mmCIF file of C-alpha atoms and ligand atoms in Angstrom:
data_model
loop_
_atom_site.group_PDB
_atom_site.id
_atom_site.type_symbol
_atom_site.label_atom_id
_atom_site.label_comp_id
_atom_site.label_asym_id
_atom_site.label_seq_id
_atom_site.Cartn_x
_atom_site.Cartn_y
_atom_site.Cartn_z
ATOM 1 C CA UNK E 1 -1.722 -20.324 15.226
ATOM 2 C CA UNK E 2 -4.523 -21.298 18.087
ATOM 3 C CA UNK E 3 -5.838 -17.210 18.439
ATOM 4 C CA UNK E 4 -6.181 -16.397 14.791
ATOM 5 C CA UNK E 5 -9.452 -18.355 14.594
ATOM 6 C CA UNK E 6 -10.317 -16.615 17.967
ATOM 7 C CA UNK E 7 -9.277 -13.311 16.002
ATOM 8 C CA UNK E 8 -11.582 -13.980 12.846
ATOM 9 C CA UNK E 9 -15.239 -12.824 12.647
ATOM 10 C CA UNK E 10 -17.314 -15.859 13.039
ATOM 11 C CA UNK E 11 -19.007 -16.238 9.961
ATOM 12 C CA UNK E 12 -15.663 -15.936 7.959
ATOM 13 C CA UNK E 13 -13.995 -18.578 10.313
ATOM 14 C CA UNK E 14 -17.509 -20.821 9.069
ATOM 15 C CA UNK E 15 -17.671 -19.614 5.147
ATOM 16 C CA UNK E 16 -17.616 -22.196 2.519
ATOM 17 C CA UNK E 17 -16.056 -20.452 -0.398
ATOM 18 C CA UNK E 18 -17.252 -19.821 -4.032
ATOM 19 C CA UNK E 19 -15.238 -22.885 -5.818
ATOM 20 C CA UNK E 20 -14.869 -21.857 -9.354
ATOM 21 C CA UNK E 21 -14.521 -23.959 -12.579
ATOM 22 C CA UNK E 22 -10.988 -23.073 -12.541
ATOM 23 C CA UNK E 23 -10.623 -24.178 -8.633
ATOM 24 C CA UNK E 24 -12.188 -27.369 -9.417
ATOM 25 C CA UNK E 25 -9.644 -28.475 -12.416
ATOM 26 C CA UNK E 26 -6.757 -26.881 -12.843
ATOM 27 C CA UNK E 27 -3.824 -28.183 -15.399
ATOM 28 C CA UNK E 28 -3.191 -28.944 -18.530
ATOM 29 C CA UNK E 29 -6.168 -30.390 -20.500
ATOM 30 C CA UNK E 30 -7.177 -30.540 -24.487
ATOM 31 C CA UNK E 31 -10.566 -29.181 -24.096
ATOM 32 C CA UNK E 32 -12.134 -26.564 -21.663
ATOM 33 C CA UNK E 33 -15.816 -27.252 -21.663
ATOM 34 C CA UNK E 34 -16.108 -26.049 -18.394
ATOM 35 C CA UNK E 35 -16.698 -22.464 -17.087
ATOM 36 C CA UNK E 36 -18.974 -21.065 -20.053
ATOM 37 C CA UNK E 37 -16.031 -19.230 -21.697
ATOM 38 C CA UNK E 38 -16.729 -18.487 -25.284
ATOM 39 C CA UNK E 39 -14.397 -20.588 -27.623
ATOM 40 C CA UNK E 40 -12.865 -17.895 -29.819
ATOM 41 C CA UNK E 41 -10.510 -14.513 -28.783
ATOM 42 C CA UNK E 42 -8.074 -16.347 -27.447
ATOM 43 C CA UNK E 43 -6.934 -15.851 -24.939
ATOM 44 C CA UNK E 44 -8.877 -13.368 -23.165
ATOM 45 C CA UNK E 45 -12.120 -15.315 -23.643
ATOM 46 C CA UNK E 46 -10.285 -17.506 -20.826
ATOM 47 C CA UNK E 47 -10.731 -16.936 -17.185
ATOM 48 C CA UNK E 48 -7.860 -15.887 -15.199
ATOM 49 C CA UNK E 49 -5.991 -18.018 -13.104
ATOM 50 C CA UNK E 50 -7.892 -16.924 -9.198
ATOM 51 C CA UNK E 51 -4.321 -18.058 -7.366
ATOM 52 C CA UNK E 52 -2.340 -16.244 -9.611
ATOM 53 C CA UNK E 53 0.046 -19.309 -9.278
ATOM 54 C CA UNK E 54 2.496 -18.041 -12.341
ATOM 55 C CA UNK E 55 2.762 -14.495 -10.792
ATOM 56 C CA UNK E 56 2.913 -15.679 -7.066
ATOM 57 C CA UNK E 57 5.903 -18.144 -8.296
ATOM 58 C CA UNK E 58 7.787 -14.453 -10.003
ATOM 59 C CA UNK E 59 6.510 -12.548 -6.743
ATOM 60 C CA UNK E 60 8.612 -15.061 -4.721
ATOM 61 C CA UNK E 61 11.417 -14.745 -6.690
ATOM 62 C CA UNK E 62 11.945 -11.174 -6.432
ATOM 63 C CA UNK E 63 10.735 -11.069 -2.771
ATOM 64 C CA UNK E 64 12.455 -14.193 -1.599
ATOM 65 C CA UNK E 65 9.780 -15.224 0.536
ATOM 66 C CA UNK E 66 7.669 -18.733 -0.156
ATOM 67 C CA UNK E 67 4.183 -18.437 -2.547
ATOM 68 C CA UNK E 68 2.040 -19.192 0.718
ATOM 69 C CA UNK E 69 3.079 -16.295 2.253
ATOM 70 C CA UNK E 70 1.868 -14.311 -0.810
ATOM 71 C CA UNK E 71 -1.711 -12.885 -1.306
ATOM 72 C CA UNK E 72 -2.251 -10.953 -4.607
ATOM 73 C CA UNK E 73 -4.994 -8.172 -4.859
ATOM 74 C CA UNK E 74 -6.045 -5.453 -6.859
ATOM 75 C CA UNK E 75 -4.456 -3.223 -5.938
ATOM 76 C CA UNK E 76 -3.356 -2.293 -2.162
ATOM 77 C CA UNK E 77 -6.698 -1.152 -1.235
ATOM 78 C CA UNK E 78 -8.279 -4.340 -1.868
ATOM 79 C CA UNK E 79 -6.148 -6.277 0.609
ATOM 80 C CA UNK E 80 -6.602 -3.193 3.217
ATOM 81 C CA UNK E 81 -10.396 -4.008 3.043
ATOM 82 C CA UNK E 82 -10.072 -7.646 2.943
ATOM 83 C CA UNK E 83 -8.271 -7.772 6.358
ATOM 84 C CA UNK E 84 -10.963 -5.438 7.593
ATOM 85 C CA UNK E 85 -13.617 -7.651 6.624
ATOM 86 C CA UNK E 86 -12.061 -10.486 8.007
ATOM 87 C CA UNK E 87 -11.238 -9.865 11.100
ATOM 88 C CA UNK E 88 -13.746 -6.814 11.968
ATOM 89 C CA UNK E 89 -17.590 -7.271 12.787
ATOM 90 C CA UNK E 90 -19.563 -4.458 11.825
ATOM 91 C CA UNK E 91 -21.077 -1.548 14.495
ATOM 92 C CA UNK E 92 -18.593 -4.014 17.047
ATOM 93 C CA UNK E 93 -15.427 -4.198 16.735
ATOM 94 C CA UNK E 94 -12.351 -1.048 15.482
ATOM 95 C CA UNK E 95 -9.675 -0.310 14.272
ATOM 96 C CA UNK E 96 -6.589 1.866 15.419
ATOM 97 C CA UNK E 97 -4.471 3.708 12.587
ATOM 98 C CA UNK E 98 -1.908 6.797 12.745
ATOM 99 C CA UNK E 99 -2.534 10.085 11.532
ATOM 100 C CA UNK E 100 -1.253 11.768 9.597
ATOM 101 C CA UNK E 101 -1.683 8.721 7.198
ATOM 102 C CA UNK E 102 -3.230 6.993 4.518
ATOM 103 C CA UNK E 103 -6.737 8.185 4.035
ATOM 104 C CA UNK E 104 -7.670 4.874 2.454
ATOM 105 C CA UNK E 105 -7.540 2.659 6.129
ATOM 106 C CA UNK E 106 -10.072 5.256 7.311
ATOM 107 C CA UNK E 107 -12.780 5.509 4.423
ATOM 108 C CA UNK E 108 -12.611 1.105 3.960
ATOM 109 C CA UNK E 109 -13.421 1.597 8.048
ATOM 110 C CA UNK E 110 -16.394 3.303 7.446
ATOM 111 C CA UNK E 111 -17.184 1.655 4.554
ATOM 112 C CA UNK E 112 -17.574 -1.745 7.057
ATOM 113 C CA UNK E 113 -19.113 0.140 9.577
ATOM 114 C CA UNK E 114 -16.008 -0.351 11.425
ATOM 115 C CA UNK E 115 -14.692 2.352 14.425
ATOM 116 C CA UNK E 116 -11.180 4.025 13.472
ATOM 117 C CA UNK E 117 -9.499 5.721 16.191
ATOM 118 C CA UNK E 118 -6.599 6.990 15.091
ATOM 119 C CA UNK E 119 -3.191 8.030 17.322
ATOM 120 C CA UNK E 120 -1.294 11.091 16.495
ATOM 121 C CA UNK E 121 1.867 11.027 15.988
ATOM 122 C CA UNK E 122 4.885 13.439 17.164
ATOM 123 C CA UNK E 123 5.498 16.521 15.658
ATOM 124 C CA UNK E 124 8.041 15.049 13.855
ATOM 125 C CA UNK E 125 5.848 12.328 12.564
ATOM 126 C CA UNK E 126 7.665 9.973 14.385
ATOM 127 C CA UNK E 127 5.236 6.712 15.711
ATOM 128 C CA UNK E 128 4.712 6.175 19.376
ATOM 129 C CA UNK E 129 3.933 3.202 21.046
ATOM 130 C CA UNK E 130 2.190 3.883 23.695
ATOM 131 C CA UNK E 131 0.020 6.281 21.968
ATOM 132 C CA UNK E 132 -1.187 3.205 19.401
ATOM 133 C CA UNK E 133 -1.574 0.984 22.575
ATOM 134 C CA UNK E 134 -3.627 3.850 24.852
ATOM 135 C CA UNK E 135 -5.907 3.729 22.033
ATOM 136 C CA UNK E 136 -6.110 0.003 21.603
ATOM 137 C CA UNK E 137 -8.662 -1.728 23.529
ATOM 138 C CA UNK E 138 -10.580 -4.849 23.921
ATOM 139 C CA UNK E 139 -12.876 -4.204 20.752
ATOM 140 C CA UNK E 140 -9.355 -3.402 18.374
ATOM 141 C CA UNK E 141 -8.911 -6.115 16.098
ATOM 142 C CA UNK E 142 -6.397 -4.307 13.686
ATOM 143 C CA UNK E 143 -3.691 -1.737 14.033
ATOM 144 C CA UNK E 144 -3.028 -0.175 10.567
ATOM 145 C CA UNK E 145 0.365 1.348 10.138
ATOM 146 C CA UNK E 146 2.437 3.122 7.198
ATOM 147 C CA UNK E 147 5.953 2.925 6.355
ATOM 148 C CA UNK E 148 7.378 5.050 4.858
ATOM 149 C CA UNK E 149 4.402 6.775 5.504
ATOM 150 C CA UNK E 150 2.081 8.701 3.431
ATOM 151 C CA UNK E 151 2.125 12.252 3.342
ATOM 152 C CA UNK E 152 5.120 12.335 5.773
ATOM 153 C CA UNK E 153 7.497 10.742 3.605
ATOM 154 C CA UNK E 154 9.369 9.237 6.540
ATOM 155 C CA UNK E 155 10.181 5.719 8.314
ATOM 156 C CA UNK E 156 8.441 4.457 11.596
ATOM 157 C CA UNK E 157 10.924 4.113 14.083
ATOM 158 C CA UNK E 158 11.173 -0.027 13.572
ATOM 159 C CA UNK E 159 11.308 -0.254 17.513
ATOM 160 C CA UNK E 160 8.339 1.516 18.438
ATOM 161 C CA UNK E 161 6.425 -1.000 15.401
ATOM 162 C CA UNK E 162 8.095 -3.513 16.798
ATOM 163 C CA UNK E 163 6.886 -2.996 20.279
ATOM 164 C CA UNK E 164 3.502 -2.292 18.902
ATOM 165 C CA UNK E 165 3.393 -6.119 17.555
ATOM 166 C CA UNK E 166 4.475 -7.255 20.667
ATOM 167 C CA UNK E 167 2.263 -5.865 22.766
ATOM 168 C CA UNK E 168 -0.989 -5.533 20.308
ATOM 169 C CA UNK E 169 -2.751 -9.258 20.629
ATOM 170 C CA UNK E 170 -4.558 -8.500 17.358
ATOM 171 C CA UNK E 171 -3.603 -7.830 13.390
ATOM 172 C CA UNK E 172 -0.620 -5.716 13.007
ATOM 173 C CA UNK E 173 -0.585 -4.137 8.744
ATOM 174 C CA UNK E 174 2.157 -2.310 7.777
ATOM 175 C CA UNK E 175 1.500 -0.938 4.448
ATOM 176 C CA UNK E 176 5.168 -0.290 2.890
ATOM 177 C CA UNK E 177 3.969 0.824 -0.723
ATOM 178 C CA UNK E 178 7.006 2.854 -0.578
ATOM 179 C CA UNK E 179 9.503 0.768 1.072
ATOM 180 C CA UNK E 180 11.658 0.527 -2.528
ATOM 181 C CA UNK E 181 12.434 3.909 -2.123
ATOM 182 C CA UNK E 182 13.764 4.137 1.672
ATOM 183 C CA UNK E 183 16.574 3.140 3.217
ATOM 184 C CA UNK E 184 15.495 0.214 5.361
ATOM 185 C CA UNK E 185 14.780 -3.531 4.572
ATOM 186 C CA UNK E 186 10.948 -4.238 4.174
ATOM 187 C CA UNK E 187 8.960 -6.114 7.301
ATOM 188 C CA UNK E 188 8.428 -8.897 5.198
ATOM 189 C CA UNK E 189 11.918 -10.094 6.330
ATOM 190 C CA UNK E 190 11.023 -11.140 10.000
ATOM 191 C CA UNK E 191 7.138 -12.389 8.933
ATOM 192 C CA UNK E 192 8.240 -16.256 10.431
ATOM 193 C CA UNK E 193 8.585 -14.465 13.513
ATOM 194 C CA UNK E 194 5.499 -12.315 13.977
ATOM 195 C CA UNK E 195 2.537 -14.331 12.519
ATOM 196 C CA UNK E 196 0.179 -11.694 13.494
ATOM 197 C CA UNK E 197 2.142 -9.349 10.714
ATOM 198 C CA UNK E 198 0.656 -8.395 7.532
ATOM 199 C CA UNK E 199 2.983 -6.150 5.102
ATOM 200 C CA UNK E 200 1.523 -4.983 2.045
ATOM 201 C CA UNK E 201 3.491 -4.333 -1.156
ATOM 202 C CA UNK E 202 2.242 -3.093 -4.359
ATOM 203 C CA UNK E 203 3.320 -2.717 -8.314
ATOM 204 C CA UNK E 204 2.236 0.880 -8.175
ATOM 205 C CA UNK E 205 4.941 3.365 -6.901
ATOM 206 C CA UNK E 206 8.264 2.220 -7.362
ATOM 207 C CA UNK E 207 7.496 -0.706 -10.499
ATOM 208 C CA UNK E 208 5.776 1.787 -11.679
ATOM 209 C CA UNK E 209 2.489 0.241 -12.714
ATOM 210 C CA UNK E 210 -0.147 1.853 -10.509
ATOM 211 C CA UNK E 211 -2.735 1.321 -14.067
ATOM 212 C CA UNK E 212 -2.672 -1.959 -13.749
ATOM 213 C CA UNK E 213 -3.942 -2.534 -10.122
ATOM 214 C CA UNK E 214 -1.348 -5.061 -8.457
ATOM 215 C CA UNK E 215 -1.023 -4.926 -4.914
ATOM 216 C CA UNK E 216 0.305 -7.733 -2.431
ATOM 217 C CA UNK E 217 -0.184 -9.086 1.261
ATOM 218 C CA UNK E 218 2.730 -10.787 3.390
ATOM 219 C CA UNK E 219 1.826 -13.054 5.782
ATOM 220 C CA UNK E 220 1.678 -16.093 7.204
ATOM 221 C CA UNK E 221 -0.163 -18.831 5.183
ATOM 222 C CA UNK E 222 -3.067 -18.921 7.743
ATOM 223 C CA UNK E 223 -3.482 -15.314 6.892
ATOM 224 C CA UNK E 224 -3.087 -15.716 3.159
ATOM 225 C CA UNK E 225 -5.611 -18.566 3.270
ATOM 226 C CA UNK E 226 -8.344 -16.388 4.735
ATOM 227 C CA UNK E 227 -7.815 -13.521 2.455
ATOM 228 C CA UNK E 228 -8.302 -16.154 -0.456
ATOM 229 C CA UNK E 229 -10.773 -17.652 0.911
ATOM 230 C CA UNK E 230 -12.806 -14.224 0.721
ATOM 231 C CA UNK E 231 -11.755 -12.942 -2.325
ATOM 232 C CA UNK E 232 -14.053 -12.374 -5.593
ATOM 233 C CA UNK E 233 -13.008 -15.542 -7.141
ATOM 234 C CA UNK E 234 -10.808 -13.689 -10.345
ATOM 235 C CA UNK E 235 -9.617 -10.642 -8.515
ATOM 236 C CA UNK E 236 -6.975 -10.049 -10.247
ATOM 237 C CA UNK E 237 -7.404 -9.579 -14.418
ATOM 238 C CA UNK E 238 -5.615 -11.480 -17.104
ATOM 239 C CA UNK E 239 -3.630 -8.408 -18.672
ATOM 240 C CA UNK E 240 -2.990 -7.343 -15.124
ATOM 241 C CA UNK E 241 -1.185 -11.149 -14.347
ATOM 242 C CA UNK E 242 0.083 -11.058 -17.715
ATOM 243 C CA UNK E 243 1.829 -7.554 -17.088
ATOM 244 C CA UNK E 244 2.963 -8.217 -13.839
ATOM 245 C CA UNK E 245 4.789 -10.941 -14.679
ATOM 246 C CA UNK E 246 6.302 -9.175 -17.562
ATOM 247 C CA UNK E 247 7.218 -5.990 -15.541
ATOM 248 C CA UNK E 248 8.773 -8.261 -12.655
ATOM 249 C CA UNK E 249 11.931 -10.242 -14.765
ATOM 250 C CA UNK E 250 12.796 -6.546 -15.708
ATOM 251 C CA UNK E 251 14.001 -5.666 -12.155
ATOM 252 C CA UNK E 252 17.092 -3.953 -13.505
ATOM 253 C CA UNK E 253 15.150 -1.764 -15.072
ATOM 254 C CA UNK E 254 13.070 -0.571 -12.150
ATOM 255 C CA UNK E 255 16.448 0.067 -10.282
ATOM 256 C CA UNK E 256 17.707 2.384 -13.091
ATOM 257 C CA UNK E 257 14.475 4.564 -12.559
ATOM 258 C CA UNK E 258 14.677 4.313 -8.970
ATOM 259 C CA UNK E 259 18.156 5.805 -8.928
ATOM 260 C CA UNK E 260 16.820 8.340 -11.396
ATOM 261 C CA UNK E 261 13.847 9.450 -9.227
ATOM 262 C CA UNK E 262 16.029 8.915 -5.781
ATOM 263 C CA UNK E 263 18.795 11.553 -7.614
ATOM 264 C CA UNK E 264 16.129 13.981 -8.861
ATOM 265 C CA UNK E 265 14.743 13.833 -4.930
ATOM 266 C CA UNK E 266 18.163 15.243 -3.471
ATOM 267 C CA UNK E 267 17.850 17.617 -5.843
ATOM 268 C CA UNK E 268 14.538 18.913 -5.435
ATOM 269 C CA UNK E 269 14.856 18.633 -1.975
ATOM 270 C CA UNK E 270 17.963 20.828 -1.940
ATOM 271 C CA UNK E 271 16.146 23.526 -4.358
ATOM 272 C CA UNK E 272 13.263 24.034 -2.601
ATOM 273 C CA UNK E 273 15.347 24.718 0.788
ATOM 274 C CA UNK E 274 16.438 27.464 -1.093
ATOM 275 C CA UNK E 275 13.246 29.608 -1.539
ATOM 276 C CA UNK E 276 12.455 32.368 0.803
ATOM 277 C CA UNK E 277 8.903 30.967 1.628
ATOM 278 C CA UNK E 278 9.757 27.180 2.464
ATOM 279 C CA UNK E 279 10.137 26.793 6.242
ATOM 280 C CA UNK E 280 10.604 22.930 5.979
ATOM 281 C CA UNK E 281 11.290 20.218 3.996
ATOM 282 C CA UNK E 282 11.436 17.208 5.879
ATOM 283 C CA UNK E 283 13.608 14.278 5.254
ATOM 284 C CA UNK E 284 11.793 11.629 2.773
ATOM 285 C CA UNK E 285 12.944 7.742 2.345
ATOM 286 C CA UNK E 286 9.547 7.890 -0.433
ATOM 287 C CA UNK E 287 8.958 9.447 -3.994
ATOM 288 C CA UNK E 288 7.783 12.536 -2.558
ATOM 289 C CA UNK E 289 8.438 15.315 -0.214
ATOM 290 C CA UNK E 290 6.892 16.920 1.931
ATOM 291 C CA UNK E 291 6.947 20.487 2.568
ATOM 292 C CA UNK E 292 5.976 23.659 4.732
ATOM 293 C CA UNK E 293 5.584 26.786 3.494
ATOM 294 C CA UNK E 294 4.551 29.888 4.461
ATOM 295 C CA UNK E 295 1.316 29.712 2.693
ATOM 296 C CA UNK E 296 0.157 26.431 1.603
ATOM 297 C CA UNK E 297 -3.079 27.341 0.258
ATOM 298 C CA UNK E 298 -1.776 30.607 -2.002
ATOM 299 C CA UNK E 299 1.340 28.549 -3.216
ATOM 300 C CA UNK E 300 -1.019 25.889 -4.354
ATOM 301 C CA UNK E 301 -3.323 28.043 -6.445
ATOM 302 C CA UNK E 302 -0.684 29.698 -8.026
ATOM 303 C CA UNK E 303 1.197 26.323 -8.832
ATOM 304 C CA UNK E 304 -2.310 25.374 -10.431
ATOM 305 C CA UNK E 305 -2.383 28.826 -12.583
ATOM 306 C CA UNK E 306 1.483 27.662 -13.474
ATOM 307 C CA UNK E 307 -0.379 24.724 -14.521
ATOM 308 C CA UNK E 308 1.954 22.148 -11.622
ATOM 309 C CA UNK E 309 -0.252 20.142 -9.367
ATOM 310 C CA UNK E 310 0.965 19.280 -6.171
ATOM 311 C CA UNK E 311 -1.206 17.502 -3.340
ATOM 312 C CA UNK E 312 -2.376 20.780 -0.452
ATOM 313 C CA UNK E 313 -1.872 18.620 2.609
ATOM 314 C CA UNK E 314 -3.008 22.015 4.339
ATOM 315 C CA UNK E 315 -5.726 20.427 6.209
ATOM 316 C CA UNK E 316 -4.551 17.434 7.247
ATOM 317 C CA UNK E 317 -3.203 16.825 10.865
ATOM 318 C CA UNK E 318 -0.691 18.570 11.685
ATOM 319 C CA UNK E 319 0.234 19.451 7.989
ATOM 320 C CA UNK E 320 -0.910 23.020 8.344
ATOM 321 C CA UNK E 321 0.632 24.762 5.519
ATOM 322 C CA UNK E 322 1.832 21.872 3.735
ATOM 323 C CA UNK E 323 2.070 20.599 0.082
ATOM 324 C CA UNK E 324 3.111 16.910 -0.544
ATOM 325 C CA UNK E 325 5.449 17.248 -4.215
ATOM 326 C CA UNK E 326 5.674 13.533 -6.089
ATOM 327 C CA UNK E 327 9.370 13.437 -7.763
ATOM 328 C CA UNK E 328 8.928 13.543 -11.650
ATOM 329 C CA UNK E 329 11.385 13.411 -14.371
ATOM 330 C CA UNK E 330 14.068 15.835 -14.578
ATOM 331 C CA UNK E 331 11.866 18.304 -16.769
ATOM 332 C CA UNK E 332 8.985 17.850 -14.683
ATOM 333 C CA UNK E 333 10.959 18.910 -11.607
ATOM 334 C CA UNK E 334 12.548 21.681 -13.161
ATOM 335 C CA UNK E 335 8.689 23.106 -14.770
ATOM 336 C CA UNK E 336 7.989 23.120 -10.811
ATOM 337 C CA UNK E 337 11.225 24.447 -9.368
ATOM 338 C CA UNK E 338 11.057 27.353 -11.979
ATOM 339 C CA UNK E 339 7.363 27.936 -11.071
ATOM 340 C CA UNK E 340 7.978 28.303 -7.921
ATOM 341 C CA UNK E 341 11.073 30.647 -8.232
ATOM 342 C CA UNK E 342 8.880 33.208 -9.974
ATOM 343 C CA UNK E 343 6.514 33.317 -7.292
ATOM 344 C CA UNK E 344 6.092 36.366 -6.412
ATOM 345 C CA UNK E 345 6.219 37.152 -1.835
HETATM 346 C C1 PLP Y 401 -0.076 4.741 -3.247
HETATM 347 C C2 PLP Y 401 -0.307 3.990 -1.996
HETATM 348 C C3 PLP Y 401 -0.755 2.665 -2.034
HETATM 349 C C4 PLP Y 401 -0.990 1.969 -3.326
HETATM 350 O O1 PLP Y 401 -2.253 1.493 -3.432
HETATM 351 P P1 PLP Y 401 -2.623 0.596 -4.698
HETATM 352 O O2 PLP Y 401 -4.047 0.270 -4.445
HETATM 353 O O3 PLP Y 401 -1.721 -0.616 -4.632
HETATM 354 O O4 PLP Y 401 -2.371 1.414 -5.926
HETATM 355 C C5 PLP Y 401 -0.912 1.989 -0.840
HETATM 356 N N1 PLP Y 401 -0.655 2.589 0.338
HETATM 357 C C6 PLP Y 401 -0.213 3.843 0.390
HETATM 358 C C7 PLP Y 401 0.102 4.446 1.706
HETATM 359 C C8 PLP Y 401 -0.045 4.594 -0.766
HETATM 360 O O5 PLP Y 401 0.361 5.869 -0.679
#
């Protein structure tokens, strides 16, 4: 791809990377005299592998998409700053996201002393276009977008994302942390087409792992390449790989749980339509719901004296009087539906 050198800051495009020991000789070898590791408590006196290659190899199994189109991070958030610092130059260049979103796209912005403008969406959260492109110009080097999105709970229309990758000459991230839970096929499906496209994926919502800090980037292999290339050399921990791998042959098993959680959601969802002092609950394809109520900020004290926390999305855009409820176990649900029967008007 000729433009994504033309899209990278210079002195990424120029960086000669940190080579580690373990970049320098990897494979199978007697002794490992090497990289200063101490000799005994095996075997976390060893290094991690930095490319992951054993996870990548599961990762590409279960996502049925090649290893170079992989990028493996800790956590989500680190790959959402890595494409920032990549492709962003400080006090120059921005960044367009949505909001209500994500905070996280937002705070890594500022953290790079990188512009975010952000485009509202409708009123029924719904992504528009034109309102991402109005607010793209010739300084935008990234469009961050979030799918289902976070606090909404809902789906970007895949048209209007589509038309924003057509359209946008720059980065296009869709962050689908929840896309297990929703009924559409992830992004990552079309990523041959749109080599622009990042979609980022992570062990922490539906696999249930958010402890151990595994998130993932789709893309092309250009883009993967650059994101290794800056990198701290052993991102991602050796009990973190270890896990991961672990947690990812027991696929099954994260179904059953998803069914569990995606059952317990109808069922909050139809409960809390039933109180007196919900005005909405909109539709969710994500392990939450949102949720407006006539008094957002007196419901959520009291659930806090009940001893439930829920997220007060009160003063968020366009959330006025909202509360954002993750879907627990059966019991969990019930503690809060109970609670919030005995509230009193
Ligand atoms: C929870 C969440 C993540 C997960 O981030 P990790 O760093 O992988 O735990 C990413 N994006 C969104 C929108 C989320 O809500």
């Amino acid at each position: 791809m000729k433009n994504l050198n033309h899209l990278l800051r210079p002195n990424i495009l120029s960086l000669k990377p940190y080579s580690s020991a373990r970049d320098e000789f990897h494979g199978e070898a007697s002794v490992f005299l090497d990289a200063n590791e101490n000799p005994y408590n095996h075997p976390y006196n060893r290094y991690p592998d930095p490319m992951q290659r054993e996870l990548k190899q599961r990762i590409s199994e279960v996502k049925d998409l090649a290893p170079e189109y992989i990028f493996v991070g800790n956590g989500s958030d680190e790959a959402i700053d890595l494409v920032m610092r990549a492709f962003c130059r400080p006090d120059m260049d921005h960044i367009v996201t949505i909001t209500p979103s994500y905070g996280m796209y937002e705070v890594a912005a500022h953290i790079n002393q990188v512009q975010c403008i952000k485009a509202p969406l409708s009123a029924d959260f719904q992504l528009s276009a034109d309102a991402v492109l109005d607010a793209v110009d010739a300084y935008t080097k990234v469009v961050y977008l979030c799918s289902p999105n976070n606090p909404t709970g809902n789906l970007l229309d895949r048209g209007e994302i589509y038309r924003i990758i057509k359209y946008f000459p720059g980065i296009v991230v869709v962050d689908e942390a929840y896309i297990d839970f929703a009924s559409a096929d992830s992004l990552a499906r079309q990523l041959l087409g749109f080599p622009r496209l990042i979609v980022l994926q992570t062990l922490s919502k539906a696999w249930g792992a958010a402890g151990i800090r595994l998130g993932m980037a789709f893309a092309s292999p250009q883009i993967i390449a650059v994101l290794n290339k800056i990198k701290y050399p052993y991102n991602v921990n050796r009990p973190a790989q270890e896990y991961a791998l672990n947690l990812l042959s027991r696929e099954e098993e994260m179904k059953e749980q998803l069914q569990r959680i995606l059952c317990e959601r109808s069922r909050v969802e139809e409960a809390l339509k039933s109180l007196p002092f919900v005005r909405h609950v909109y539709p969710s394809d994500a392990n939450f719901i949102l949720v407006r109520v006539d008094n957002a900020n007196e419901t959520y004290r009291y659930l806090v004296e009940q001893k439930v926390i829920v997220r007060n999305r009160h003063s968020v855009a366009l959330c006025q009087d909202c509360l954002r409820i993750t879907i627990g176990t059966s019991e969990e649900n019930h503690l809060l539906l109970h609670a919030l029967r005995g509230m009193r008007p």
